[in-house]
PDB file of C-alpha atoms and ligand atoms in Angstrom:
ATOM      1  CA  UNK A   1     -15.391  -6.931 -14.165  1.00 45.00           C
ATOM      2  CA  UNK A   2     -17.022  -9.540 -15.969  1.00 46.00           C
ATOM      3  CA  UNK A   3     -17.658 -12.995 -14.184  1.00 55.00           C
ATOM      4  CA  UNK A   4     -17.353 -11.430 -10.702  1.00 68.00           C
ATOM      5  CA  UNK A   5     -19.716 -13.356  -8.252  1.00 82.00           C
ATOM      6  CA  UNK A   6     -19.804 -12.780  -4.468  1.00 88.00           C
ATOM      7  CA  UNK A   7     -21.280 -14.596  -1.694  1.00 96.00           C
ATOM      8  CA  UNK A   8     -22.188 -13.059   1.886  1.00 97.00           C
ATOM      9  CA  UNK A   9     -19.656 -14.280   4.458  1.00 98.00           C
ATOM     10  CA  UNK A  10     -20.719 -12.009   7.331  1.00 98.00           C
ATOM     11  CA  UNK A  11     -24.404 -10.477   7.471  1.00 98.00           C
ATOM     12  CA  UNK A  12     -25.232  -6.722   7.786  1.00 98.00           C
ATOM     13  CA  UNK A  13     -26.836  -8.077  11.168  1.00 98.00           C
ATOM     14  CA  UNK A  14     -23.956  -9.780  12.318  1.00 98.00           C
ATOM     15  CA  UNK A  15     -21.568  -6.688  11.674  1.00 98.00           C
ATOM     16  CA  UNK A  16     -23.929  -4.434  13.612  1.00 98.00           C
ATOM     17  CA  UNK A  17     -24.290  -6.679  16.693  1.00 98.00           C
ATOM     18  CA  UNK A  18     -20.465  -7.205  16.744  1.00 98.00           C
ATOM     19  CA  UNK A  19     -19.604  -3.552  16.328  1.00 98.00           C
ATOM     20  CA  UNK A  20     -21.891  -2.827  19.218  1.00 98.00           C
ATOM     21  CA  UNK A  21     -20.242  -5.273  21.295  1.00 98.00           C
ATOM     22  CA  UNK A  22     -16.951  -3.622  20.341  1.00 98.00           C
ATOM     23  CA  UNK A  23     -18.029  -0.375  21.253  1.00 98.00           C
ATOM     24  CA  UNK A  24     -19.466  -1.535  24.651  1.00 98.00           C
ATOM     25  CA  UNK A  25     -16.017  -3.184  25.393  1.00 98.00           C
ATOM     26  CA  UNK A  26     -13.928  -0.253  24.209  1.00 98.00           C
ATOM     27  CA  UNK A  27     -15.966   2.119  26.281  1.00 98.00           C
ATOM     28  CA  UNK A  28     -15.703   0.186  29.389  1.00 98.00           C
ATOM     29  CA  UNK A  29     -11.890  -0.200  28.996  1.00 98.00           C
ATOM     30  CA  UNK A  30     -11.477   3.579  28.365  1.00 98.00           C
ATOM     31  CA  UNK A  31     -13.816   4.874  31.225  1.00 98.00           C
ATOM     32  CA  UNK A  32     -12.344   8.130  32.709  1.00 98.00           C
ATOM     33  CA  UNK A  33     -10.102   8.497  29.636  1.00 98.00           C
ATOM     34  CA  UNK A  34     -10.703  10.593  26.645  1.00 98.00           C
ATOM     35  CA  UNK A  35      -9.238   8.499  23.428  1.00 98.00           C
ATOM     36  CA  UNK A  36      -8.213   9.514  20.116  1.00 98.00           C
ATOM     37  CA  UNK A  37      -9.569   7.118  17.645  1.00 98.00           C
ATOM     38  CA  UNK A  38      -7.334   7.075  14.670  1.00 98.00           C
ATOM     39  CA  UNK A  39      -9.059   5.681  11.399  1.00 98.00           C
ATOM     40  CA  UNK A  40      -6.983   4.100   8.700  1.00 97.00           C
ATOM     41  CA  UNK A  41      -8.526   5.529   5.248  1.00 96.00           C
ATOM     42  CA  UNK A  42     -10.092   4.516   3.276  1.00 94.00           C
ATOM     43  CA  UNK A  43     -10.971   1.032   4.332  1.00 95.00           C
ATOM     44  CA  UNK A  44     -12.001   1.694   7.980  1.00 98.00           C
ATOM     45  CA  UNK A  45     -14.205   4.652   7.295  1.00 98.00           C
ATOM     46  CA  UNK A  46     -17.676   2.918   7.579  1.00 98.00           C
ATOM     47  CA  UNK A  47     -16.279   0.871  10.576  1.00 98.00           C
ATOM     48  CA  UNK A  48     -15.134   3.793  12.501  1.00 98.00           C
ATOM     49  CA  UNK A  49     -18.359   5.751  11.639  1.00 98.00           C
ATOM     50  CA  UNK A  50     -20.444   2.814  13.050  1.00 98.00           C
ATOM     51  CA  UNK A  51     -18.181   2.272  16.160  1.00 98.00           C
ATOM     52  CA  UNK A  52     -18.030   5.763  16.890  1.00 98.00           C
ATOM     53  CA  UNK A  53     -21.923   5.802  17.831  1.00 98.00           C
ATOM     54  CA  UNK A  54     -21.450   2.847  20.108  1.00 98.00           C
ATOM     55  CA  UNK A  55     -18.715   4.757  22.217  1.00 98.00           C
ATOM     56  CA  UNK A  56     -20.039   6.340  25.344  1.00 98.00           C
ATOM     57  CA  UNK A  57     -16.769   8.008  26.511  1.00 98.00           C
ATOM     58  CA  UNK A  58     -15.524  11.406  25.358  1.00 98.00           C
ATOM     59  CA  UNK A  59     -13.530  10.681  22.110  1.00 98.00           C
ATOM     60  CA  UNK A  60     -12.064  12.556  19.223  1.00 98.00           C
ATOM     61  CA  UNK A  61     -11.270  11.281  15.929  1.00 98.00           C
ATOM     62  CA  UNK A  62      -8.338  11.656  13.565  1.00 98.00           C
ATOM     63  CA  UNK A  63      -7.457   9.975  10.241  1.00 98.00           C
ATOM     64  CA  UNK A  64      -4.545   8.481   8.335  1.00 97.00           C
ATOM     65  CA  UNK A  65      -4.208   7.528   4.714  1.00 96.00           C
ATOM     66  CA  UNK A  66      -1.653   5.000   3.554  1.00 91.00           C
ATOM     67  CA  UNK A  67      -0.851   3.162   0.495  1.00 85.00           C
ATOM     68  CA  UNK A  68       1.601   0.301   0.301  1.00 72.00           C
ATOM     69  CA  UNK A  69       4.577   0.687  -2.117  1.00 64.00           C
ATOM     70  CA  UNK A  70       4.975  -1.588  -4.853  1.00 56.00           C
ATOM     71  CA  UNK A  71       5.187  -5.335  -4.820  1.00 54.00           C
ATOM     72  CA  UNK A  72       9.002  -5.135  -4.687  1.00 47.00           C
ATOM     73  CA  UNK A  73       9.002  -3.575  -1.318  1.00 44.00           C
ATOM     74  CA  UNK A  74       6.031  -5.370   0.115  1.00 50.00           C
ATOM     75  CA  UNK A  75       8.051  -7.837   2.278  1.00 55.00           C
ATOM     76  CA  UNK A  76       9.682  -4.860   4.080  1.00 60.00           C
ATOM     77  CA  UNK A  77       6.119  -3.620   4.983  1.00 64.00           C
ATOM     78  CA  UNK A  78       6.978   0.035   4.078  1.00 73.00           C
ATOM     79  CA  UNK A  79       3.919   1.983   3.354  1.00 85.00           C
ATOM     80  CA  UNK A  80       3.605   5.570   2.309  1.00 89.00           C
ATOM     81  CA  UNK A  81       1.610   8.054   4.504  1.00 93.00           C
ATOM     82  CA  UNK A  82      -0.702   9.725   1.947  1.00 94.00           C
ATOM     83  CA  UNK A  83      -2.328  11.770   4.681  1.00 97.00           C
ATOM     84  CA  UNK A  84      -1.001  12.094   8.303  1.00 97.00           C
ATOM     85  CA  UNK A  85      -2.832  12.784  11.330  1.00 98.00           C
ATOM     86  CA  UNK A  86      -3.917  16.459  11.614  1.00 98.00           C
ATOM     87  CA  UNK A  87      -3.170  16.511  15.529  1.00 97.00           C
ATOM     88  CA  UNK A  88      -0.286  15.517  17.636  1.00 98.00           C
ATOM     89  CA  UNK A  89      -1.094  12.194  19.813  1.00 98.00           C
ATOM     90  CA  UNK A  90       1.707  12.716  22.331  1.00 98.00           C
ATOM     91  CA  UNK A  91       0.639  11.830  25.806  1.00 98.00           C
ATOM     92  CA  UNK A  92      -2.935  10.712  24.387  1.00 98.00           C
ATOM     93  CA  UNK A  93      -4.543   7.305  24.651  1.00 98.00           C
ATOM     94  CA  UNK A  94      -4.827   6.331  20.994  1.00 98.00           C
ATOM     95  CA  UNK A  95      -7.039   3.920  19.581  1.00 98.00           C
ATOM     96  CA  UNK A  96      -5.842   2.864  16.145  1.00 98.00           C
ATOM     97  CA  UNK A  97      -8.717   1.391  14.033  1.00 98.00           C
ATOM     98  CA  UNK A  98      -8.119  -0.765  11.210  1.00 98.00           C
ATOM     99  CA  UNK A  99     -10.458  -2.526   8.388  1.00 97.00           C
ATOM    100  CA  UNK A 100      -8.491  -5.729   8.103  1.00 97.00           C
ATOM    101  CA  UNK A 101      -5.196  -7.386   9.188  1.00 97.00           C
ATOM    102  CA  UNK A 102      -3.767  -9.731   6.440  1.00 95.00           C
ATOM    103  CA  UNK A 103       0.231  -9.857   6.491  1.00 94.00           C
ATOM    104  CA  UNK A 104       0.100  -7.533   9.457  1.00 95.00           C
ATOM    105  CA  UNK A 105       2.801  -5.540   7.721  1.00 93.00           C
ATOM    106  CA  UNK A 106       0.895  -2.449   7.104  1.00 94.00           C
ATOM    107  CA  UNK A 107      -0.366  -2.293  10.894  1.00 95.00           C
ATOM    108  CA  UNK A 108       3.057  -3.182  12.209  1.00 95.00           C
ATOM    109  CA  UNK A 109       4.475  -0.198  10.304  1.00 93.00           C
ATOM    110  CA  UNK A 110       1.577   1.979  11.682  1.00 95.00           C
ATOM    111  CA  UNK A 111       1.977   1.056  15.153  1.00 97.00           C
ATOM    112  CA  UNK A 112       5.707   1.675  15.023  1.00 95.00           C
ATOM    113  CA  UNK A 113       5.053   5.123  13.449  1.00 95.00           C
ATOM    114  CA  UNK A 114       2.583   6.109  16.104  1.00 98.00           C
ATOM    115  CA  UNK A 115       4.433   4.579  19.042  1.00 98.00           C
ATOM    116  CA  UNK A 116       7.431   6.678  17.951  1.00 98.00           C
ATOM    117  CA  UNK A 117       5.320   9.787  18.678  1.00 98.00           C
ATOM    118  CA  UNK A 118       4.907   9.082  22.267  1.00 98.00           C
ATOM    119  CA  UNK A 119       1.357   8.424  22.863  1.00 98.00           C
ATOM    120  CA  UNK A 120       0.210   7.714  26.618  1.00 98.00           C
ATOM    121  CA  UNK A 121      -1.045   4.294  25.283  1.00 98.00           C
ATOM    122  CA  UNK A 122      -1.734   2.696  21.847  1.00 98.00           C
ATOM    123  CA  UNK A 123      -4.262  -0.055  21.259  1.00 98.00           C
ATOM    124  CA  UNK A 124      -5.419  -1.471  18.083  1.00 98.00           C
ATOM    125  CA  UNK A 125      -8.851  -2.683  17.013  1.00 98.00           C
ATOM    126  CA  UNK A 126      -9.511  -4.477  13.479  1.00 98.00           C
ATOM    127  CA  UNK A 127     -12.713  -5.404  12.206  1.00 98.00           C
ATOM    128  CA  UNK A 128     -11.274  -8.437  10.377  1.00 98.00           C
ATOM    129  CA  UNK A 129      -8.296 -10.506  10.924  1.00 98.00           C
ATOM    130  CA  UNK A 130      -6.990 -13.256   8.644  1.00 97.00           C
ATOM    131  CA  UNK A 131      -4.534 -14.880  10.792  1.00 96.00           C
ATOM    132  CA  UNK A 132      -3.559 -17.537   7.846  1.00 94.00           C
ATOM    133  CA  UNK A 133      -1.558 -14.861   6.183  1.00 90.00           C
ATOM    134  CA  UNK A 134       0.392 -13.358   8.959  1.00 95.00           C
ATOM    135  CA  UNK A 135       3.980 -12.443   8.155  1.00 94.00           C
ATOM    136  CA  UNK A 136       4.764 -10.497  11.267  1.00 94.00           C
ATOM    137  CA  UNK A 137       3.375 -10.420  14.820  1.00 93.00           C
ATOM    138  CA  UNK A 138       1.094  -7.893  15.549  1.00 96.00           C
ATOM    139  CA  UNK A 139      -0.731  -6.793  18.730  1.00 94.00           C
ATOM    140  CA  UNK A 140      -4.480  -6.659  18.346  1.00 97.00           C
ATOM    141  CA  UNK A 141      -6.463  -5.441  21.468  1.00 98.00           C
ATOM    142  CA  UNK A 142      -9.872  -5.845  19.772  1.00 98.00           C
ATOM    143  CA  UNK A 143     -10.850  -7.841  16.716  1.00 98.00           C
ATOM    144  CA  UNK A 144     -14.641  -8.058  15.209  1.00 98.00           C
ATOM    145  CA  UNK A 145     -14.053 -11.357  13.120  1.00 98.00           C
ATOM    146  CA  UNK A 146     -11.563 -13.771  12.394  1.00 98.00           C
ATOM    147  CA  UNK A 147     -11.914 -14.937   8.588  1.00 97.00           C
ATOM    148  CA  UNK A 148     -10.482 -17.486   6.211  1.00 96.00           C
ATOM    149  CA  UNK A 149      -7.880 -16.573   3.702  1.00 94.00           C
ATOM    150  CA  UNK A 150     -10.094 -15.049   1.246  1.00 95.00           C
ATOM    151  CA  UNK A 151     -10.378 -11.633  -0.671  1.00 95.00           C
ATOM    152  CA  UNK A 152     -13.393  -9.762   0.992  1.00 97.00           C
ATOM    153  CA  UNK A 153     -15.077  -6.674   0.207  1.00 97.00           C
ATOM    154  CA  UNK A 154     -17.918  -4.335   1.512  1.00 98.00           C
ATOM    155  CA  UNK A 155     -18.436  -2.442   4.646  1.00 98.00           C
ATOM    156  CA  UNK A 156     -15.369  -0.152   3.770  1.00 98.00           C
ATOM    157  CA  UNK A 157     -13.489  -2.682   1.990  1.00 97.00           C
ATOM    158  CA  UNK A 158     -12.897  -2.237  -1.824  1.00 96.00           C
ATOM    159  CA  UNK A 159     -11.996  -4.269  -5.201  1.00 95.00           C
ATOM    160  CA  UNK A 160     -10.777  -1.869  -7.389  1.00 93.00           C
ATOM    161  CA  UNK A 161     -12.462   1.214  -5.491  1.00 94.00           C
ATOM    162  CA  UNK A 162     -15.593  -0.651  -5.767  1.00 95.00           C
ATOM    163  CA  UNK A 163     -17.969  -2.133  -3.258  1.00 96.00           C
ATOM    164  CA  UNK A 164     -17.215  -0.190  -0.287  1.00 97.00           C
ATOM    165  CA  UNK A 165     -20.872   0.853   0.108  1.00 98.00           C
ATOM    166  CA  UNK A 166     -22.004  -2.699   0.423  1.00 97.00           C
ATOM    167  CA  UNK A 167     -23.608  -3.443   3.970  1.00 98.00           C
ATOM    168  CA  UNK A 168     -22.274  -6.884   4.555  1.00 98.00           C
ATOM    169  CA  UNK A 169     -18.871  -8.716   3.902  1.00 98.00           C
ATOM    170  CA  UNK A 170     -18.741 -10.519   0.891  1.00 98.00           C
ATOM    171  CA  UNK A 171     -16.167 -12.935  -0.809  1.00 97.00           C
ATOM    172  CA  UNK A 172     -15.461 -12.038  -4.246  1.00 87.00           C
ATOM    173  CA  UNK A 173     -15.074 -14.895  -6.350  1.00 80.00           C
ATOM    174  CA  UNK A 174     -12.991 -13.913  -9.322  1.00 65.00           C
ATOM    175  CA  UNK A 175     -13.151 -15.165 -12.899  1.00 56.00           C
ATOM    176  CA  UNK A 176     -15.657 -17.103 -14.709  1.00 46.00           C
TER     177      UNK A 176
HETATM  178  P1  LIG B   1      -1.466  -6.269   5.340  1.00 82.56           P
HETATM  179  O1  LIG B   1      -0.291  -5.224   5.601  1.00 82.56           O
HETATM  180  O2  LIG B   1      -2.076  -6.773   6.720  1.00 82.56           O
HETATM  181  O3  LIG B   1      -0.890  -7.438   4.440  1.00 82.56           O
HETATM  182  O4  LIG B   1      -2.678  -5.737   4.648  1.00 82.56           O
HETATM  183  C1  LIG B   1      -3.567  -4.602   4.912  1.00 82.56           C
HETATM  184  C2  LIG B   1      -4.269  -3.961   3.741  1.00 82.56           C
HETATM  185  O5  LIG B   1      -4.378  -4.986   2.817  1.00 82.56           O
HETATM  186  C3  LIG B   1      -5.668  -3.721   4.382  1.00 82.56           C
HETATM  187  O6  LIG B   1      -5.625  -2.533   5.004  1.00 82.56           O
HETATM  188  C4  LIG B   1      -6.385  -3.817   3.095  1.00 82.56           C
HETATM  189  O7  LIG B   1      -6.288  -2.450   2.412  1.00 82.56           O
HETATM  190  C5  LIG B   1      -5.472  -4.961   2.340  1.00 82.56           C
HETATM  191  N1  LIG B   1      -6.268  -6.158   2.177  1.00 82.56           N
HETATM  192  C6  LIG B   1      -5.878  -7.118   2.628  1.00 82.56           C
HETATM  193  N2  LIG B   1      -6.835  -8.265   2.641  1.00 82.56           N
HETATM  194  C7  LIG B   1      -7.899  -7.703   2.064  1.00 82.56           C
HETATM  195  C8  LIG B   1      -9.145  -8.291   1.492  1.00 82.56           C
HETATM  196  O8  LIG B   1      -9.528  -9.651   1.806  1.00 82.56           O
HETATM  197  N3  LIG B   1      -9.973  -7.324   0.883  1.00 82.56           N
HETATM  198  C9  LIG B   1      -9.760  -6.187   0.579  1.00 82.56           C
HETATM  199  N4  LIG B   1     -10.594  -5.502  -0.043  1.00 82.56           N
HETATM  200  N5  LIG B   1      -8.483  -5.706   1.144  1.00 82.56           N
HETATM  201  C10 LIG B   1      -7.514  -6.284   1.532  1.00 82.56           C
END
């Protein structure tokens, strides 16, 4: 879109260092277990791929894709499951991996759905957290970075399906 400008908020080096640290922490916490990492598409695909290579416990991967209903129902936090998990998570140790938590509505809905499927445990890891915008309390076990209330793109996050491939996290300043 004309007039888009962007400034780097988190550099590639900072992301990679933090992802490695999260990988070490998660591996230590899940020692002796075989967690199922559930990535939320599309935004978390790059984070999951990088995190995966820092996990040293036996792990399997599954993915869900969700989209929110229209603005009218946003306050209810209802999200539509576009793609569900391939495998049952009953009795499994599940690590849900998100790109960003904003109002918390999406994550709280996902946590409810996954918990209803009776996993042995459920923890949540998000790369980015915008706590200023929270509307509902959500449990976060692992968090990459806390960021201010700005619209960010890159490293999996899009604006109009673009910029997911960028290696850093950028703030998109819209307008002239
Ligand atoms: P929540 O339900 O927590 O309000 O929103 C979570 C979803 O909103 C994220 O998974 C993401 O798709 C989208 N989102 C929230 N903030 C941003 C942002 O700054 N940039 C991008 N690209 N998406 C965002």
